[in-house]
XYZ file of C-alpha atoms in Angstrom:
377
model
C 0.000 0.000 0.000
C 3.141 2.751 1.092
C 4.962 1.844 -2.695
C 1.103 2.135 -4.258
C 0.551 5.838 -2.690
C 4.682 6.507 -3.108
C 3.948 6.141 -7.050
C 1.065 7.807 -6.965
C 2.596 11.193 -5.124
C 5.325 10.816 -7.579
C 3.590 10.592 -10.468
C 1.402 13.610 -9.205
C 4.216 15.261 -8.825
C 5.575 14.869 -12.438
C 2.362 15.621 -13.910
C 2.670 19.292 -11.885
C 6.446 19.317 -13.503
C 4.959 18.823 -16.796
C 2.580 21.036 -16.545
C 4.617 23.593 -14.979
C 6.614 23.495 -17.834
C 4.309 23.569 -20.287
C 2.897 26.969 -19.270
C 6.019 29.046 -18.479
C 6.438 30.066 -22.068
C 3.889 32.081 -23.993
C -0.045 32.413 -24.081
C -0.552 30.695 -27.115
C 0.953 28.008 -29.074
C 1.339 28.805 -32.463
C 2.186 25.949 -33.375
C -0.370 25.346 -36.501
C -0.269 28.770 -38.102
C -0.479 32.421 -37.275
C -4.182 31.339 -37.312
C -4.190 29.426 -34.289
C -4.156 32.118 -31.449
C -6.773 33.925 -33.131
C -9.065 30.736 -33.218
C -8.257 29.691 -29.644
C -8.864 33.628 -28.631
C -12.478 33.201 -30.513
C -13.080 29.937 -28.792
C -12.548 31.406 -25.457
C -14.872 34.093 -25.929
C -17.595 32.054 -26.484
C -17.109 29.842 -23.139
C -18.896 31.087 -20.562
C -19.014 33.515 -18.608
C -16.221 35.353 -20.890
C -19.050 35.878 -23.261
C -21.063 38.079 -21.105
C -17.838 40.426 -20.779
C -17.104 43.656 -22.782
C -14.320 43.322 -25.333
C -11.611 44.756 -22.950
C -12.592 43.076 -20.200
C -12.531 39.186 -22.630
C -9.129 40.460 -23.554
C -7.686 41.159 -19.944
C -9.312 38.050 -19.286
C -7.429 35.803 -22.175
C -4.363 37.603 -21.133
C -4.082 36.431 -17.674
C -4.961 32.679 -18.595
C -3.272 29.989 -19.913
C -3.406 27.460 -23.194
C -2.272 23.975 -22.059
C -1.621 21.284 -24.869
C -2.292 17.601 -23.706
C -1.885 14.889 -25.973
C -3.861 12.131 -26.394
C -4.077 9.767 -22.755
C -2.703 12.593 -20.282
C -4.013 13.367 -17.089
C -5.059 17.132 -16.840
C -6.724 16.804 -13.429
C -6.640 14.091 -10.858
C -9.203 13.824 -7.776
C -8.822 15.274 -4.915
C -6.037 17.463 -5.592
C -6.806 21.598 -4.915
C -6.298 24.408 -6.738
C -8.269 27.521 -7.172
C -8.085 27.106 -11.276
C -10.801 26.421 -13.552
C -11.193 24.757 -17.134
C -12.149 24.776 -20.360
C -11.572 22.527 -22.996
C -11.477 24.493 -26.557
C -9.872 21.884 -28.895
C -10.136 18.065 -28.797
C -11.960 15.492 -26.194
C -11.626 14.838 -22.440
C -12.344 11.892 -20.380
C -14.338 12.555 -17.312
C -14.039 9.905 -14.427
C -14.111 9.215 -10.832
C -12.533 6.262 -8.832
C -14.717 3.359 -10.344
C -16.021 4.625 -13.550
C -15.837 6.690 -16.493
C -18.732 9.125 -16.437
C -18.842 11.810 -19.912
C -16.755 11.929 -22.638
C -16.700 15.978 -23.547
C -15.881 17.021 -26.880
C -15.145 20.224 -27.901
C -18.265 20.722 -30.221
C -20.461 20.224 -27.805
C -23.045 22.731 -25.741
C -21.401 21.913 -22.527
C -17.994 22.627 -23.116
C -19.128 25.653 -22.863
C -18.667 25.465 -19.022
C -16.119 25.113 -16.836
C -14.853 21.395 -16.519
C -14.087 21.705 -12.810
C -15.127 24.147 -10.184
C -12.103 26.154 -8.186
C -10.862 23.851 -4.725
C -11.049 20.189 -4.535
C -11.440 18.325 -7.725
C -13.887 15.697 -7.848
C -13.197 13.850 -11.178
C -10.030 12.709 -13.067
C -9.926 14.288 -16.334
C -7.522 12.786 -19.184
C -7.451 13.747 -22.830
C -9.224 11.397 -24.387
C -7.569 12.883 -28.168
C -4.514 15.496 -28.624
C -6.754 19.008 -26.808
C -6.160 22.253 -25.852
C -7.466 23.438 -22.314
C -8.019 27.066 -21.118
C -6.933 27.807 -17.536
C -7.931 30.613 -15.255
C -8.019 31.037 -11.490
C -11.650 31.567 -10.460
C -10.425 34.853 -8.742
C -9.227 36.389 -12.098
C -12.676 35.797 -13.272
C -14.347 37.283 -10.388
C -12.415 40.541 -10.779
C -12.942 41.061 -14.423
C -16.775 40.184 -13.800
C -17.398 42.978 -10.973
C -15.020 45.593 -13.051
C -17.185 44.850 -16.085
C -20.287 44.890 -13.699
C -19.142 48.225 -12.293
C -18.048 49.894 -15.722
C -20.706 52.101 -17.521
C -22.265 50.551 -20.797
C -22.222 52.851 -24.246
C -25.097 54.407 -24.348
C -25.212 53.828 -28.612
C -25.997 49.899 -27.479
C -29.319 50.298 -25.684
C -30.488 53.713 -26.804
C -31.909 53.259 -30.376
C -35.527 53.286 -29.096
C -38.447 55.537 -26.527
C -37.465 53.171 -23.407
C -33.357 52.872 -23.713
C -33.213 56.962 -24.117
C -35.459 56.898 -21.097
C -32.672 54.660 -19.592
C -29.513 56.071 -20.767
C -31.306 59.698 -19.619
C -31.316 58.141 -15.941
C -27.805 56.129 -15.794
C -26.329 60.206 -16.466
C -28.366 61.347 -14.097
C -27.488 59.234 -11.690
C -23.850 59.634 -12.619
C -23.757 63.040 -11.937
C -25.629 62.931 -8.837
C -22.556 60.660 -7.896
C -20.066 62.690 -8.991
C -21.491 65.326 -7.636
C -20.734 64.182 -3.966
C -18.455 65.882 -1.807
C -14.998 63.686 -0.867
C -15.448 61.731 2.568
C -14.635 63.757 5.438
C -12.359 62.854 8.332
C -14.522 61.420 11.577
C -11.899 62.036 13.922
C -10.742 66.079 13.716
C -7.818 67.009 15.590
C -8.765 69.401 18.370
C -8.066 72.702 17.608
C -5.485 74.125 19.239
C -6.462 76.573 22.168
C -5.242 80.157 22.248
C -3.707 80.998 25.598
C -3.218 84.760 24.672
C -6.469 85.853 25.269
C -6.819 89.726 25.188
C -8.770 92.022 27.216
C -12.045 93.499 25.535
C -12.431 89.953 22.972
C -15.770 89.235 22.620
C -15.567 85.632 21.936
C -18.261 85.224 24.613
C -19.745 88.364 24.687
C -17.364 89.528 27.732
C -15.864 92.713 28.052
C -14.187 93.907 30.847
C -14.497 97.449 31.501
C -11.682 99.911 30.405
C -12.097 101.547 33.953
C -10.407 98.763 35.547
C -7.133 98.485 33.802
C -6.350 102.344 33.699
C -3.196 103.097 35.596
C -3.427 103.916 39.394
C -3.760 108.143 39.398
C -1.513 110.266 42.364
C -2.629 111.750 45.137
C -4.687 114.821 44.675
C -3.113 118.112 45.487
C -5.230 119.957 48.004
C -5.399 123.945 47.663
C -5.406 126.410 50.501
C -8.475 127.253 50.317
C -10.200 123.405 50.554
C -7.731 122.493 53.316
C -8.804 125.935 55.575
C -12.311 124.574 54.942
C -11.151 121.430 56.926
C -9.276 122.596 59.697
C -9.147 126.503 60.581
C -6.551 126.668 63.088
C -5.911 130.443 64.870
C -3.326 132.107 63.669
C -0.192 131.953 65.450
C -1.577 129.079 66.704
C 1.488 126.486 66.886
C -0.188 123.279 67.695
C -3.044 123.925 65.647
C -0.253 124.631 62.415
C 1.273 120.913 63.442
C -2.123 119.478 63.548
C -3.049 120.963 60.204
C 0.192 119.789 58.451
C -0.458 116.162 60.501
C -3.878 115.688 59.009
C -2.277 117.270 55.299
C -0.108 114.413 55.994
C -2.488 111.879 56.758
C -4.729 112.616 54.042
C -2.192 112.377 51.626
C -0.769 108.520 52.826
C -4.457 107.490 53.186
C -5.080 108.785 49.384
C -1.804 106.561 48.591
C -2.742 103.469 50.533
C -6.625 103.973 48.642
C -5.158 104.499 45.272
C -2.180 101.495 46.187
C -5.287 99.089 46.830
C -7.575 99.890 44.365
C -4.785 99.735 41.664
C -4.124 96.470 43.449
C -7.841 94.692 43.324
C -7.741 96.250 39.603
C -4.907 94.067 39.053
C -6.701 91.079 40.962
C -9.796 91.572 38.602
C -8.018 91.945 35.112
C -6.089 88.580 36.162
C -8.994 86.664 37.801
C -11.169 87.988 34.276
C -8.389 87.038 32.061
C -8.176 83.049 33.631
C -12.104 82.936 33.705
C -12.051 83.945 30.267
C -9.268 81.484 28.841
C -10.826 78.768 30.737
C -14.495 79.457 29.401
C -12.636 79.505 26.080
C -11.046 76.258 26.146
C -14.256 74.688 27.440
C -16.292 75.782 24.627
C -13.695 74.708 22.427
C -13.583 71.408 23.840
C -17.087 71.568 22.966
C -17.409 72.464 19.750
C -14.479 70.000 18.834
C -16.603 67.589 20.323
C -19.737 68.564 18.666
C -18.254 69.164 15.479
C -16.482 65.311 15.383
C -19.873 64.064 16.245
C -21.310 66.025 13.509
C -18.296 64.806 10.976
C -18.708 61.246 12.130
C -22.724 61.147 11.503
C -22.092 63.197 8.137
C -19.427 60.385 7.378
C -21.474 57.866 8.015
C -24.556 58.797 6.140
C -22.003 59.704 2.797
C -21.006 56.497 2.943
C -24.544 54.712 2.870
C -25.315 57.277 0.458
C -22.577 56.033 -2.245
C -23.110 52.533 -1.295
C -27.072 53.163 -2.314
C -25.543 55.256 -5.522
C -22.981 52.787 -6.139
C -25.452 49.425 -5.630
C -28.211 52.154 -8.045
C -24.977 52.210 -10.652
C -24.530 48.725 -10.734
C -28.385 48.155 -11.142
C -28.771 50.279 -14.293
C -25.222 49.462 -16.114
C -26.857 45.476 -15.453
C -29.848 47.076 -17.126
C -27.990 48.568 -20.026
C -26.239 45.527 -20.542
C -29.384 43.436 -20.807
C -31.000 45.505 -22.950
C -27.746 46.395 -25.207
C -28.083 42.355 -25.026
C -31.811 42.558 -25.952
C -30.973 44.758 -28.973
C -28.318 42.635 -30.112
C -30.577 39.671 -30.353
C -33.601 41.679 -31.895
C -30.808 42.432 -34.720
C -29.468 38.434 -35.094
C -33.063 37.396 -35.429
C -34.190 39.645 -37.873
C -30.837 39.137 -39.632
C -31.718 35.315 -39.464
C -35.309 35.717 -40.450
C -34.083 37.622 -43.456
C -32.179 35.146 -44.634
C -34.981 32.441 -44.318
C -37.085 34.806 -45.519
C -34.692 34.794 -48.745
C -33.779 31.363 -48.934
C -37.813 30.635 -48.648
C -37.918 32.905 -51.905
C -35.188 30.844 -53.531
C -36.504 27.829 -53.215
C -40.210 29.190 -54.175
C -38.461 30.031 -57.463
C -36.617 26.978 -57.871
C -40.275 25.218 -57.447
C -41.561 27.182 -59.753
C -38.821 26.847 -62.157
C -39.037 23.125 -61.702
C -43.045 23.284 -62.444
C -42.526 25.336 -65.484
C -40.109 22.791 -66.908
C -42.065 19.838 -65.758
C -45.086 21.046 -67.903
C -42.533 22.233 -70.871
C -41.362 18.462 -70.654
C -45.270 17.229 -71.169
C -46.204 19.752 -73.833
C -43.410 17.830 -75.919
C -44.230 14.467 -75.168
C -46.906 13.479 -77.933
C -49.756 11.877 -76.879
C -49.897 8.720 -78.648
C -46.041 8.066 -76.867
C -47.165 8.957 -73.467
C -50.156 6.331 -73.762
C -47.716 4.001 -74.928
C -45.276 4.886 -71.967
């Protein structure tokens, strides 16, 4: 049993060798002609689902794949073995079997080889070549890409427009297109803070504060008293001595308690442009704080509902170009049928004539037969 599954991994292995080698050189072999690649390109087209791609899209498609040439009796897939590539026979026949018998015999003529032979991941069936083919391979992810770029890609408008109900349609795919375009570019939904200004000057009206002027003018001097205003404090005799010290005393006085007043006032000033400057940068940054967190709240709902909004236009999109395509498919088979009814149409006409041709001569024929030999006859 260990030397049966030895030869077996070995001759898997080979086989990968083989075919290894067989695809590291170009696309196509051109081995019969400069007409071969062309015919194997055609034959690939019409497998499916390259056929429902645009033009570009079939070439990008052909491009990425690969042409394998088996001859007659080798193994192009073996069960169980994985891989994400698919298959399609264009030239030849292949053998489909599993473990105990052979089940289809697919030639390359036929409606089904059309389809893949094998589905991407773990292979089922053992497929030889039952006569010298040629097999298309293509990962399954290749054909996914090229199907939802072609999906996604806006059909010509000349393919679906020629009547009432495709210019109705091709009117709404540009509408929708612009609306599309017309979207502003996603916003950021996390804003950095904005950066909080600690200079914050006296008299800004940020938050409709304003401290008054009065308070930050510079501290005045004492006033200067005249004669007059201090005899109408103190009137002291004349040549009164003590009443002359008293006066200049209370002079004196008056003039250090006008000093302290002004010192302290200029002081609390001071006090209430400092105390009025912190209240007012910290009511600043607070509101700032706010607003950043307002506006990312804002930004982050506004994100979010953008993006369902181009996911709706972008799901919309892909709904009408699928339209477009169907009915740019719908067109193109209105035109093949009446192509192909024409030519019945004519060869019913032709072969009218020839029956008619045939009837004239047929009664030329018995006009010159005589009588008396067809009675004989």
């Amino acid at each position: 049993m260990e030397r049966i599954k030895q030869a077996l991994e070995q001759a898997r292995e080979e086989r990968v060798k083989v075919l290894g080698e067989r695809t590291s050189g170009p696309l196509f072999l051109t081995d019969e002609g400069p007409g071969a690649d062309a015919r194997l390109a055609q034959a690939i087209r019409r497998r499916s689902p390259v056929n429902q791609l645009p033009p570009e899209r079939q070439t990008a498609l052909i491009s990425a794949g690969q042409v394998l040439s088996l001859g007659a009796g080798e193994t192009l897939l073996t069960a169980g073995e994985s891989n994400d590539y698919v298959h399609y026979l264009l030239e030849g026949a292949l053998a489909i079997a599993t473990e105990f018998e052979r089940i289809q015999t697919l030639y390359a003529y036929q409606d089904a080889a059309l389809l893949p032979v094998d589905e991407p991941g773990t292979k089922s069936h053992t497929v030889t070549a039952e006569l010298p083919s040629r097999v298309f391979r293509i990962t399954q992810q290749e054909i996914n890409r090229q199907t939802e770029a072609a999906a996604a890609a806006p059909v010509p408008t000349e393919l679906y427009a020629e009547t009432f109900t495709g210019q109705q349609l091709a009117e709404l795919v540009s509408e929708i297109n612009a609306d599309h375009e017309s979207l502003t570019p996603p916003v950021d939904p996390a804003p950095a803070a904005a950066p909080v200004d600690d200079e914050v000057k006296i008299g800004d009206r940020t938050l409709s504060f304003q401290i008054d002027p009065a308070f930050v003018e510079p501290p005045s001097e004492p006033p200067e008293f005249t004669p007059d205003e201090l005899d109408l404090v103190v009137r002291p005799a004349t040549g009164d001595e003590l009443a002359q010290i008293i006066r200049d005393f209370e002079i004196e006085l008056r003039r250090q308690f006008e000093s302290i007043r002004n010192q302290e006032r200029a002081r609390a000033q001071a006090q209430m442009k400092s105390y009025a400057g912190r209240v007012h940068r910290l009511a600043e940054q607070q509101m700032r704080a706010k607003m950043d967190i307002v506006r990312g709240r804002y930004q982050v709902a506004y994100a979010e509902k953008e993006r369902r909004l181009r996911e709706r236009y972008e799901q919309l999109i892909t709904l009408t170009n699928k339209v477009a395509r169907q009915k740019a498919a719908i067109n193109q088979a209105r035109r093949e049928l009446e192509e192909k009814l024409r030519i019945a149409d004519q060869v019913h006409r032709d072969l009218s004539r020839i029956g008619l041709t045939v009837t004239n001569q047929l009664d030329v024929l018995e006009d010159m037969i005589p009588a008396g030999d067809a009675g004989a006859g």
